[in-house]
């Protein structure tokens, strides 16, 4: 178990290292010229842009720039824009080209909303998808089973942003059942937090649960065909116990694995949800930053999203080892 | 007048046998047609006795024994006939009644103990569960009982090993644990479906010894399913040879092994290495493959593989399915073959081939 945890930790650190190098390299070698982005041509002369490049240390080798960026995250650093110098306190992810503020101060309050949307949607996906999949698996081949499969296919063929948009238009803006906008931090009021996010959760959860319903159904049917389910039946266990203890316990493992993979795309996929529901999240901020070529903000949102994804994957892996004693006990 | 008010539970079986299977049929409806996996099987078994069911893979042994456990309920299988256990027809009891009997009256252990145990629950948890479902006991009592059973089946340090997961047990220990699970409710019938096939030869012998030992203690009837006549020779009081879903020879074990009268049984005997311990004995596998159980042709199902059809007049073998008829050696020994003097053919042709040193001249 300890060996397994150490291996997973090392690989998580390696992944983060590769991503951070890529992010720093993107800044220097990317398609968008930082000097041009900071101060476009008519405003700044070519000489002025050269001076900016100089001040940003863009000609230094990548490892020097990488060390500078990382040290900024840990210790803070001074960032010079030509003649002006900004004190960027730790954790320093740079200074926004557009707003001239420490990027961290700009985005730190946006992590909560994004994670809230993703975690809530993830929970909703499982709460809707898994029971429906189990229901269909127990009745495999029946009309109810076929109806469930048909419904999941229909739902899945709707693009999810359309689904989210329709949910917003009809249930929030139109009927006014749900609040139109309103992200309240969890720490302010858990109730307001949940109520404000409920519709985005339901919309995202319902669209994505169709895949989980089918996946759960498949995993459960596979479990039903296992010898140990036959053993459970031979012991005289009731059908509900065979399904909910023996088969489900086995089916949960592949479901958790897939969920760990999907959670990353759920995080990035919240951009549209944030846009439509006006949730002040990371995705929305990144979208704006891309529009404005605000490179430090793009860098920071990319890095922080990567960090969140790596951490969730790590958690899923550890959870997986808890679920499977063959991994846990080696 | 007979007393009609008696419930089926109280009515003893006709022949009085503890387990009496009558004309059992298990047919599967598939998209290709009907698979007749078991087609008219009958046998009797008393408590404390062992029946060996032998046959190549695919002959319907597992399907037949699963029928006794009621494991075909809720599947596409169509069952008919009677399975009388202590006078009660298991094919007629309700699903809930059958569920309660499973593990309590009838228990089953399977070929591969690794896949037969849930990988994510401890051995103890799985054994306790088998006890708790039929007995109103606390967890603690169930655990104590599970440890007792593990001890009884020869697991060392059972109070510690009870918390192990199946993958931490060796193959032989897993099968011992499955036996502990099967016997924990003191069932009157234990079905062992190829219990040693997945194990090492040395472990096989230990498991068979254990089963015999436990049978004396628990006075259970045992059905042991195998494709190995060596296992049958060691364990079985009665032997039923199955081919293509039917009994082709049935009788006391000693009779079947020493005076077989059906060419398929001869073939099985010829392909067993250690039965006679003769060094000169030839090992001859049966040529060809078992027939499809889908739309079987009319005659004897063994006909395409049989070397003795010439001893039967005309094309009887190809056109007419032989009945189960009393063997020439007498007693309760029956066989399904058209050859009239099968006992003489065996003495003259088969015995010299497979056990030359047994033939006196
Ligand atoms: N659910 C099923 N549907 C169709 N055919 C089946 C089913 N289960 C078993 N069979 C067929 O029944 C035959 C007998 O199988 P089985 O009893 O497992 O043989 P054995 O245990 O003697 O090796 C095989 O040909 C198998 O393919
Ligand atoms: S009936 Fe004919 S084919 Fe069948 S076993 Fe006897 S001799 Fe062979
Ligand atoms: Mg079998």
XYZ file of C-alpha atoms and ligand atoms in Angstrom:
727
model
C 0.000 0.000 0.000
C 2.730 2.494 0.991
C 4.706 1.637 -2.135
C 1.575 2.212 -4.191
C 0.970 5.623 -2.595
C 4.580 6.689 -3.121
C 4.490 5.616 -6.783
C 1.273 7.567 -7.329
C 2.683 10.654 -5.569
C 5.816 10.592 -7.687
C 3.839 10.313 -10.902
C 1.544 13.168 -9.792
C 4.568 15.392 -9.150
C 6.038 14.453 -12.526
C 2.823 15.315 -14.325
C 2.688 18.690 -12.595
C 6.300 19.345 -13.506
C 5.727 18.637 -17.177
C 2.612 20.817 -17.244
C 4.327 23.725 -15.501
C 7.276 23.573 -17.895
C 4.838 23.602 -20.781
C 3.024 26.591 -19.305
C 6.201 28.604 -18.861
C 7.384 27.646 -22.334
C 4.047 28.716 -23.760
C 4.604 32.148 -22.290
C 7.981 32.519 -23.967
C 7.610 30.597 -27.201
C 3.839 30.649 -27.598
C 2.029 32.173 -30.557
C 1.150 35.271 -28.571
C 3.958 37.795 -28.104
C 3.821 38.983 -24.473
C 5.088 42.448 -25.296
C 2.542 42.858 -28.052
C -0.169 41.560 -25.722
C 0.790 43.895 -22.910
C 1.098 46.957 -25.011
C -0.190 46.753 -28.585
C 1.560 48.498 -31.476
C -0.069 51.916 -31.867
C 0.117 52.514 -28.116
C 3.700 51.352 -27.778
C 6.489 51.838 -30.259
C 8.668 48.931 -31.351
C 11.467 50.187 -29.080
C 9.121 50.277 -26.124
C 8.075 46.663 -26.793
C 11.724 45.650 -26.921
C 12.199 47.258 -23.549
C 9.249 45.285 -22.194
C 10.696 42.042 -23.561
C 13.930 42.889 -21.870
C 12.238 43.620 -18.576
C 10.290 40.333 -18.755
C 13.590 38.549 -19.255
C 12.142 36.783 -22.300
C 15.533 36.161 -23.862
C 16.808 34.229 -20.861
C 17.037 30.426 -21.260
C 13.853 28.517 -20.407
C 15.300 26.968 -17.249
C 16.099 30.425 -15.864
C 12.597 31.637 -16.604
C 11.137 28.463 -15.111
C 13.178 28.894 -11.926
C 12.047 32.508 -11.706
C 8.376 31.590 -12.116
C 8.519 28.794 -9.563
C 10.425 30.858 -7.070
C 7.772 33.538 -7.503
C 5.071 31.033 -6.546
C 6.972 30.115 -3.403
C 8.669 33.396 -2.386
C 7.011 36.135 -4.394
C 8.999 38.370 -6.736
C 9.257 41.789 -8.284
C 7.917 42.131 -11.784
C 9.042 45.023 -13.925
C 6.897 46.412 -16.753
C 9.398 48.756 -18.388
C 10.002 51.455 -15.837
C 7.270 50.386 -13.436
C 7.924 47.579 -10.944
C 5.198 45.556 -9.227
C 5.598 43.772 -5.941
C 4.024 40.387 -6.505
C 3.639 38.575 -3.191
C 3.746 34.811 -2.835
C 2.081 32.859 -4.263
C 2.987 34.922 -7.298
C 1.590 33.705 -10.631
C 2.565 36.933 -12.340
C 0.772 40.225 -12.801
C -2.198 40.625 -15.102
C -1.265 42.505 -18.285
C -4.669 44.096 -18.431
C -5.514 44.871 -14.828
C -1.983 45.175 -13.449
C -2.835 43.203 -10.323
C -1.389 40.066 -8.791
C -3.019 37.217 -10.721
C -3.457 35.166 -7.583
C -5.541 37.894 -5.957
C -7.601 38.003 -9.136
C -8.375 34.276 -9.376
C -8.153 32.807 -5.897
C -11.827 33.381 -5.171
C -12.741 31.750 -8.468
C -11.467 28.303 -7.545
C -14.314 27.700 -5.092
C -17.153 28.276 -7.582
C -15.575 26.054 -10.236
C -14.857 23.218 -7.826
C -18.366 23.609 -6.395
C -19.945 23.222 -9.819
C -17.771 20.230 -10.727
C -18.085 18.367 -7.421
C -21.842 18.911 -7.209
C -22.343 17.904 -10.820
C -20.144 14.850 -10.281
C -22.183 13.780 -7.275
C -25.404 14.344 -9.228
C -24.111 12.265 -12.129
C -23.440 9.336 -9.808
C -26.663 9.741 -7.845
C -28.742 9.690 -11.024
C -26.693 7.415 -13.271
C -25.737 4.573 -10.937
C -29.221 3.739 -9.573
C -30.716 3.892 -13.069
C -27.988 1.588 -14.357
C -28.629 -0.830 -11.497
C -32.351 -0.726 -12.163
C -31.811 -1.560 -15.839
C -29.250 -4.279 -15.092
C -31.651 -6.133 -12.798
C -34.243 -6.100 -15.562
C -31.880 -6.701 -18.440
C -33.638 -7.541 -21.673
C -37.006 -6.301 -20.439
C -39.017 -3.413 -21.864
C -38.002 -1.206 -18.909
C -34.344 -1.928 -19.625
C -34.744 -1.056 -23.291
C -36.611 2.141 -22.417
C -33.776 3.212 -20.108
C -31.124 2.535 -22.739
C -33.154 4.412 -25.357
C -33.612 7.398 -23.059
C -29.911 7.581 -22.226
C -29.036 7.543 -25.913
C -31.468 10.367 -26.639
C -30.199 12.489 -23.764
C -26.624 11.861 -24.725
C -27.198 13.018 -28.296
C -28.180 16.496 -27.037
C -25.095 18.746 -26.838
C -24.637 19.475 -23.168
C -24.333 23.259 -23.570
C -27.689 23.265 -25.317
C -29.117 21.275 -22.444
C -27.669 23.673 -19.888
C -28.863 26.673 -21.882
C -32.405 25.290 -22.169
C -32.447 24.501 -18.463
C -31.436 28.058 -17.733
C -33.886 29.642 -20.161
C -36.909 27.625 -19.085
C -36.371 26.848 -15.427
C -34.459 29.892 -14.220
C -35.096 32.799 -16.577
C -38.517 31.630 -17.792
C -40.423 29.878 -15.036
C -38.281 31.393 -12.339
C -38.266 28.184 -10.312
C -34.548 28.427 -9.760
C -32.515 31.557 -9.055
C -31.041 33.087 -12.211
C -27.696 33.955 -10.851
C -26.324 33.661 -7.533
C -23.204 32.054 -6.448
C -22.923 32.230 -2.693
C -19.749 30.906 -1.141
C -20.283 27.709 0.808
C -18.759 29.376 3.849
C -21.380 32.166 3.755
C -24.433 29.965 3.680
C -24.414 26.299 2.677
C -28.117 26.476 1.890
C -27.837 29.458 -0.454
C -24.750 27.867 -1.989
C -26.605 24.651 -2.790
C -29.797 26.394 -3.927
C -27.905 28.668 -6.282
C -26.012 25.767 -7.810
C -28.839 23.250 -7.888
C -29.964 23.883 -11.446
C -26.443 23.800 -12.938
C -25.834 20.586 -11.004
C -29.046 19.007 -12.212
C -28.503 20.085 -15.802
C -24.883 18.912 -15.940
C -25.682 15.847 -13.864
C -28.586 14.697 -15.990
C -26.752 15.047 -19.310
C -23.673 13.225 -18.127
C -25.494 10.603 -16.061
C -26.735 8.863 -19.207
C -23.272 7.518 -19.856
C -23.023 6.363 -16.239
C -26.386 4.664 -16.389
C -25.203 2.567 -19.324
C -21.774 1.992 -17.858
C -23.216 0.922 -14.505
C -25.662 -1.365 -16.260
C -22.785 -3.030 -18.129
C -20.630 -3.379 -15.025
C -23.507 -4.822 -13.022
C -24.409 -7.334 -15.708
C -20.789 -8.387 -15.871
C -20.783 -8.797 -12.099
C -23.990 -10.872 -12.257
C -22.167 -13.331 -14.503
C -19.290 -13.774 -12.091
C -18.837 -17.016 -10.204
C -18.919 -15.259 -6.854
C -22.436 -14.019 -7.545
C -23.430 -17.637 -8.214
C -21.791 -18.497 -4.871
C -23.752 -15.731 -3.158
C -26.955 -17.104 -4.656
C -26.008 -20.649 -3.603
C -25.715 -19.451 -0.015
C -29.389 -18.536 -0.062
C -28.945 -14.770 -0.022
C -31.913 -12.664 -1.045
C -31.727 -11.146 -4.515
C -31.550 -7.599 -3.149
C -28.524 -8.498 -1.071
C -26.836 -10.186 -4.026
C -27.365 -7.051 -6.109
C -26.599 -4.402 -3.508
C -23.759 -6.116 -1.732
C -21.992 -8.556 -4.022
C -22.590 -7.245 -7.528
C -22.545 -3.532 -6.726
C -19.357 -3.810 -4.698
C -17.644 -5.256 -7.750
C -19.206 -2.825 -10.214
C -18.212 0.224 -8.161
C -14.535 -0.240 -8.956
C -14.719 0.363 -12.722
C -17.255 3.148 -12.136
C -14.865 4.972 -9.810
C -12.046 4.536 -12.298
C -14.036 6.063 -15.150
C -15.330 8.796 -12.889
C -11.784 9.810 -11.967
C -10.979 10.230 -15.640
C -14.186 12.139 -16.355
C -13.841 14.510 -13.451
C -11.084 16.418 -15.249
C -13.234 17.063 -18.283
C -16.099 17.989 -15.972
C -13.884 20.702 -14.507
C -12.967 22.125 -17.879
C -16.502 21.660 -19.127
C -17.854 24.003 -16.489
C -16.806 26.977 -18.642
C -20.140 27.005 -20.490
C -22.077 26.443 -17.328
C -20.297 29.347 -15.665
C -20.961 31.493 -18.703
C -24.668 30.697 -18.885
C -25.370 30.871 -15.167
C -22.987 33.745 -14.538
C -20.971 31.772 -12.005
C -17.728 33.633 -11.224
C -15.458 30.624 -11.752
C -12.028 29.883 -13.114
C -13.355 28.890 -16.499
C -15.078 32.206 -17.069
C -11.943 34.065 -16.040
C -9.773 31.960 -18.346
C -12.181 32.602 -21.211
C -11.904 36.358 -20.721
C -8.141 36.146 -20.396
C -7.878 34.276 -23.680
C -9.934 37.005 -25.351
C -7.604 39.643 -23.971
C -4.361 37.690 -24.483
C -3.735 38.169 -20.764
C -0.981 35.570 -20.669
C -0.219 35.492 -16.912
C -3.877 34.814 -16.160
C -4.011 32.056 -18.784
C -0.890 30.543 -17.307
C -2.213 30.652 -13.774
C -5.669 29.241 -14.567
C -4.090 26.434 -16.592
C -1.682 25.549 -13.814
C -4.305 25.649 -11.091
C -6.781 23.573 -13.107
C -4.014 21.047 -13.755
C -3.270 20.956 -10.060
C -6.926 20.303 -9.211
C -7.155 17.531 -11.802
C -3.954 15.878 -10.636
C -5.138 15.995 -7.038
C -8.524 14.448 -7.897
C -6.842 11.728 -9.917
C -4.574 11.030 -6.992
C -7.547 10.830 -4.650
C -9.355 8.479 -7.022
C -6.297 6.244 -7.244
C -5.994 6.112 -3.487
C -9.703 5.426 -3.175
C -9.308 2.671 -5.747
C -6.669 1.012 -3.610
C -9.016 1.204 -0.649
C -11.716 -0.466 -2.759
C -9.536 -3.287 -4.047
C -7.756 -5.264 -1.340
C -5.573 -6.889 -3.992
C -4.047 -3.467 -4.645
C -4.044 -2.435 -0.994
C -2.417 -5.582 0.327
C -0.203 -6.149 -2.692
C -57.709 -43.981 1.668
C -54.494 -42.123 1.743
C -54.372 -39.000 3.809
C -54.644 -36.181 1.286
C -54.418 -33.476 3.918
C -50.723 -34.111 4.272
C -48.568 -31.283 2.968
C -45.958 -32.142 0.348
C -43.325 -31.491 3.033
C -44.555 -34.436 5.061
C -44.995 -36.915 2.234
C -42.045 -39.258 1.894
C -40.598 -39.871 -1.549
C -42.025 -42.765 -3.516
C -38.873 -44.827 -3.590
C -37.988 -43.497 -0.175
C -34.603 -42.241 -1.354
C -33.398 -39.085 0.364
C -32.720 -37.408 -2.972
C -34.650 -38.685 -5.928
C -34.272 -37.067 -9.324
C -36.904 -38.222 -11.816
C -36.760 -37.587 -15.557
C -35.093 -34.201 -15.101
C -34.949 -32.059 -18.221
C -33.202 -28.716 -18.511
C -33.630 -27.108 -21.916
C -32.352 -23.687 -22.936
C -34.085 -21.628 -25.558
C -31.417 -19.915 -27.622
C -31.525 -17.989 -30.878
C -30.170 -21.120 -32.623
C -32.794 -23.433 -31.177
C -33.315 -25.499 -28.063
C -30.222 -26.749 -26.239
C -31.114 -29.943 -24.396
C -28.407 -29.735 -21.748
C -30.114 -32.297 -19.506
C -32.550 -34.654 -21.148
C -34.332 -37.104 -18.890
C -31.964 -37.713 -16.009
C -32.959 -39.928 -13.071
C -31.002 -41.042 -10.026
C -31.345 -41.671 -6.288
C -29.068 -40.852 -3.411
C -29.182 -41.630 0.311
C -27.781 -39.624 3.201
C -24.193 -40.439 3.978
C -23.684 -41.762 0.450
C -21.793 -40.292 -2.467
C -22.862 -40.206 -6.079
C -20.201 -39.528 -8.671
C -21.353 -37.920 -11.907
C -18.767 -38.407 -14.638
C -18.545 -37.202 -18.180
C -16.587 -35.034 -20.528
C -16.940 -31.306 -20.354
C -20.227 -30.157 -21.883
C -22.148 -33.318 -21.030
C -24.560 -31.435 -18.775
C -23.164 -32.180 -15.321
C -23.122 -28.609 -14.047
C -26.470 -27.743 -15.601
C -28.072 -30.768 -13.912
C -26.629 -30.053 -10.487
C -27.456 -26.357 -10.723
C -31.052 -27.461 -11.248
C -30.999 -29.131 -7.832
C -29.826 -25.825 -6.337
C -32.612 -24.004 -8.166
C -30.033 -21.837 -9.885
C -31.905 -21.857 -13.191
C -34.805 -19.905 -11.742
C -35.200 -16.568 -13.451
C -33.144 -17.625 -16.485
C -34.106 -18.789 -19.968
C -33.988 -22.453 -18.846
C -37.073 -24.670 -19.078
C -37.173 -27.393 -16.453
C -39.350 -30.440 -16.078
C -39.381 -33.674 -14.085
C -39.020 -34.010 -10.332
C -36.268 -33.308 -7.852
C -37.468 -34.836 -4.585
C -35.351 -33.902 -1.604
C -36.654 -35.585 1.519
C -39.951 -35.913 -0.296
C -40.287 -32.288 -1.364
C -40.209 -31.513 -5.074
C -37.688 -28.703 -5.384
C -39.015 -27.808 -8.825
C -42.387 -26.955 -7.299
C -41.480 -24.912 -4.232
C -41.731 -21.126 -4.383
C -38.702 -18.988 -5.189
C -38.555 -17.791 -1.601
C -38.775 -21.340 -0.263
C -36.025 -22.434 -2.644
C -33.868 -19.507 -1.559
C -34.169 -20.567 2.065
C -33.178 -24.116 1.204
C -30.084 -23.001 -0.665
C -27.090 -23.130 1.608
C -29.202 -24.620 4.403
C -30.459 -27.938 2.968
C -28.412 -28.040 -0.206
C -24.965 -26.494 -0.557
C -22.632 -26.354 -3.499
C -18.929 -25.880 -3.972
C -17.466 -24.988 -7.315
C -14.546 -25.773 -9.543
C -12.469 -22.612 -9.244
C -12.387 -21.394 -5.645
C -10.654 -18.164 -6.647
C -13.413 -16.922 -8.909
C -16.066 -18.450 -6.652
C -15.141 -16.111 -3.810
C -15.746 -12.393 -3.885
C -12.352 -10.701 -4.232
C -13.364 -7.661 -2.177
C -14.706 -9.354 0.942
C -12.718 -11.273 3.506
C -13.002 -15.038 3.641
C -14.526 -14.709 7.097
C -17.107 -12.180 5.956
C -18.253 -14.532 3.184
C -18.465 -17.563 5.462
C -20.249 -15.623 8.199
C -22.764 -14.365 5.683
C -23.658 -17.944 4.747
C -24.368 -18.675 8.416
C -26.181 -15.449 9.234
C -28.617 -15.706 6.361
C -30.068 -18.921 7.803
C -29.512 -18.374 11.525
C -30.602 -15.527 13.733
C -27.247 -14.940 15.363
C -25.070 -11.983 16.243
C -22.042 -11.087 14.178
C -19.843 -12.253 16.983
C -21.467 -15.695 17.120
C -21.279 -16.009 13.347
C -17.616 -15.138 13.439
C -16.960 -17.709 16.126
C -18.751 -20.312 14.049
C -16.807 -19.310 10.923
C -13.519 -19.715 12.780
C -14.658 -23.132 14.063
C -15.459 -24.226 10.524
C -12.161 -22.930 9.152
C -10.436 -24.900 11.878
C -12.509 -27.967 11.033
C -11.480 -27.870 7.366
C -7.825 -27.598 8.312
C -6.964 -23.917 7.940
C -4.060 -23.150 10.285
C -4.483 -20.190 12.667
C -8.136 -19.795 11.708
C -8.714 -16.896 14.109
C -6.198 -14.869 12.125
C -6.840 -16.175 8.631
C -10.550 -15.449 8.979
C -9.753 -11.796 8.212
C -7.724 -12.561 5.106
C -8.956 -11.868 1.613
C -9.289 -14.772 -0.832
C -6.187 -13.710 -2.749
C -4.141 -14.210 0.400
C -5.126 -17.894 0.517
C -3.548 -20.634 -1.571
C -5.752 -22.539 -4.025
C -6.177 -25.506 -1.707
C -6.960 -23.278 1.269
C -9.544 -21.404 -0.762
C -11.278 -24.661 -1.621
C -11.174 -25.642 2.073
C -12.749 -22.295 2.895
C -15.452 -22.929 0.273
C -16.113 -26.310 1.889
C -16.357 -24.585 5.277
C -18.845 -22.161 3.771
C -20.825 -25.006 2.196
C -21.046 -27.075 5.373
C -21.550 -24.287 7.911
C -25.317 -24.841 8.023
C -24.987 -28.598 8.158
C -26.743 -29.218 4.827
C -28.106 -32.651 4.085
C -26.870 -32.527 0.491
C -23.555 -31.194 -0.721
C -22.883 -30.827 -4.428
C -19.211 -30.548 -5.316
C -18.823 -29.501 -8.942
C -15.320 -30.487 -10.014
C -13.938 -29.432 -6.618
C -10.384 -30.506 -7.363
C -10.039 -29.825 -11.085
C -8.338 -26.450 -10.570
C -5.940 -27.762 -7.906
C -2.525 -29.435 -7.778
C -2.517 -33.214 -7.670
C -1.281 -33.400 -4.066
C -3.841 -30.847 -2.931
C -6.562 -32.746 -4.829
C -6.056 -35.806 -2.672
C -6.191 -33.745 0.528
C -9.438 -32.093 -0.500
C -11.024 -35.458 -1.347
C -9.893 -36.860 2.013
C -11.372 -33.852 3.746
C -14.703 -34.305 1.975
C -14.885 -37.970 2.974
C -13.932 -37.149 6.517
C -16.556 -34.411 6.794
C -19.196 -36.626 5.229
C -18.835 -39.056 8.122
C -19.297 -36.205 10.617
C -22.134 -34.418 8.901
C -23.890 -37.472 7.438
C -24.506 -35.489 4.257
C -25.323 -36.911 0.871
C -22.658 -35.834 -1.598
C -22.836 -35.463 -5.344
C -19.342 -35.181 -6.702
C -19.055 -34.054 -10.284
C -15.884 -34.798 -12.152
C -14.475 -35.815 -15.460
C -11.854 -37.840 -13.615
C -12.681 -41.508 -12.997
C -9.863 -41.587 -10.444
C -11.834 -39.215 -8.236
C -14.911 -41.384 -8.673
C -13.015 -44.545 -7.779
C -11.911 -42.956 -4.529
C -15.111 -41.224 -3.488
C -18.262 -42.610 -5.026
C -20.667 -45.258 -3.802
C -22.709 -44.903 -6.982
C -21.612 -43.674 -10.372
C -23.616 -42.011 -13.096
C -21.905 -41.633 -16.443
C -23.350 -38.739 -18.422
C -23.108 -38.183 -22.127
C -24.869 -35.488 -24.161
C -27.275 -34.613 -21.367
C -28.288 -38.202 -20.594
C -27.277 -40.998 -18.259
C -25.527 -43.637 -20.357
C -24.502 -45.914 -17.509
C -25.507 -45.913 -13.870
C -24.974 -48.219 -10.929
C -22.803 -49.046 -7.935
C -19.327 -47.558 -8.334
C -17.545 -50.871 -8.100
C -19.757 -52.358 -10.820
C -19.283 -49.447 -13.174
C -15.526 -49.469 -12.740
C -15.031 -53.211 -12.995
C -17.825 -54.345 -15.334
C -18.709 -51.371 -17.539
C -21.050 -52.219 -20.393
C -21.171 -49.021 -22.398
C -18.516 -48.072 -24.969
C -18.373 -44.471 -23.716
C -17.513 -45.668 -20.201
C -14.878 -47.941 -21.738
C -13.436 -44.893 -23.431
C -13.325 -42.959 -20.173
C -11.592 -45.889 -18.454
C -9.026 -46.137 -21.224
C -8.163 -42.502 -20.845
C -7.510 -42.596 -17.086
C -3.848 -43.056 -16.180
C -3.755 -44.146 -12.534
C -6.858 -46.252 -12.136
C -5.252 -49.648 -12.442
C -1.703 -48.535 -11.701
C -0.595 -50.765 -14.537
C 2.488 -49.681 -16.373
C 1.559 -51.594 -19.481
C -1.858 -49.965 -19.706
C -2.410 -47.898 -22.793
C -3.813 -44.384 -22.502
C -6.279 -43.946 -25.294
C -8.221 -40.701 -25.414
C -11.713 -40.983 -26.867
C -11.539 -39.872 -30.485
C -13.733 -37.040 -31.756
C -15.735 -34.499 -29.830
C -18.977 -34.536 -27.845
C -22.001 -33.823 -30.045
C -23.893 -30.567 -30.175
C -26.855 -30.539 -27.828
C -28.730 -28.454 -30.366
C -31.040 -30.616 -32.510
C -29.410 -33.949 -31.641
C -29.782 -36.653 -34.329
C -32.104 -39.584 -33.543
C -29.753 -42.509 -32.793
C -27.256 -43.138 -30.016
C -25.492 -39.839 -29.287
C -22.169 -41.661 -29.015
C -22.518 -43.301 -32.435
C -20.188 -40.940 -34.378
C -17.359 -41.753 -31.957
C -18.131 -45.383 -31.225
C -15.809 -48.195 -32.344
C -18.323 -50.939 -31.587
C -21.292 -50.159 -33.840
C -20.475 -53.239 -35.952
C -21.499 -55.433 -33.002
C -25.032 -54.105 -33.362
C -27.152 -55.288 -36.231
C -28.107 -52.931 -39.100
C -27.960 -49.191 -38.519
C -29.774 -49.368 -35.195
C -27.084 -47.223 -33.538
C -27.679 -44.426 -36.014
C -31.452 -44.517 -36.021
C -32.599 -45.526 -32.559
C -31.665 -44.130 -29.165
C -31.020 -47.096 -26.851
C -33.016 -47.203 -23.602
C -31.425 -47.493 -20.203
C -31.648 -51.247 -19.670
C -30.356 -53.573 -16.954
C -26.766 -54.586 -17.522
C -25.860 -58.237 -17.995
C -23.914 -58.221 -14.747
C -27.244 -57.764 -12.951
C -28.059 -55.805 -9.835
C -29.106 -52.182 -10.164
C -26.533 -51.579 -12.889
C -28.088 -50.051 -16.035
C -26.576 -49.004 -19.373
C -27.683 -47.286 -22.566
C -26.296 -49.351 -25.446
C -27.607 -51.741 -28.107
C -24.769 -54.285 -27.682
C -26.298 -57.454 -26.243
C -23.165 -59.122 -24.889
C -21.408 -55.981 -23.702
C -19.948 -57.759 -20.670
C -18.223 -60.314 -22.920
C -16.934 -57.627 -25.271
C -15.452 -55.786 -22.300
C -13.706 -58.906 -20.985
C -12.420 -59.920 -24.391
C -11.490 -56.628 -26.046
C -11.293 -53.739 -23.611
C -9.824 -55.144 -20.405
C -6.712 -56.601 -22.079
C -6.021 -53.169 -23.573
C -6.370 -51.048 -20.446
C -5.284 -53.421 -17.706
C -3.339 -56.360 -19.133
C -2.180 -57.506 -15.702
C -5.760 -57.931 -14.504
C -6.560 -60.445 -17.210
C -5.998 -63.981 -15.995
C -5.368 -66.663 -18.536
N -27.597 -20.716 -20.188
C -27.330 -21.586 -21.175
N -27.842 -21.396 -22.399
C -27.585 -22.273 -23.398
N -26.799 -23.367 -23.279
C -26.257 -23.603 -22.077
C -26.481 -22.722 -20.968
N -25.792 -23.216 -19.897
C -25.180 -24.346 -20.336
N -25.447 -24.575 -21.634
C -24.973 -25.710 -22.425
O -25.274 -26.888 -21.772
C -24.288 -27.862 -22.004
C -23.869 -28.537 -20.731
O -23.111 -27.639 -19.943
P -22.530 -28.045 -18.527
O -23.588 -28.604 -17.674
O -21.835 -26.855 -18.032
O -21.477 -29.176 -18.867
P -20.454 -29.896 -17.904
O -20.631 -29.317 -16.527
O -20.783 -31.327 -17.990
O -19.114 -29.604 -18.456
C -23.147 -27.168 -22.714
O -23.185 -27.521 -24.064
C -23.471 -25.708 -22.544
O -23.044 -24.995 -23.666
S -25.601 -47.984 -28.970
Fe -24.222 -48.375 -30.659
S -23.194 -46.415 -30.949
Fe -24.164 -46.314 -28.992
S -22.591 -46.964 -27.627
Fe -23.740 -48.798 -28.109
S -22.660 -49.639 -29.810
Fe -21.902 -47.582 -29.618
Mg -19.182 -28.174 -15.443
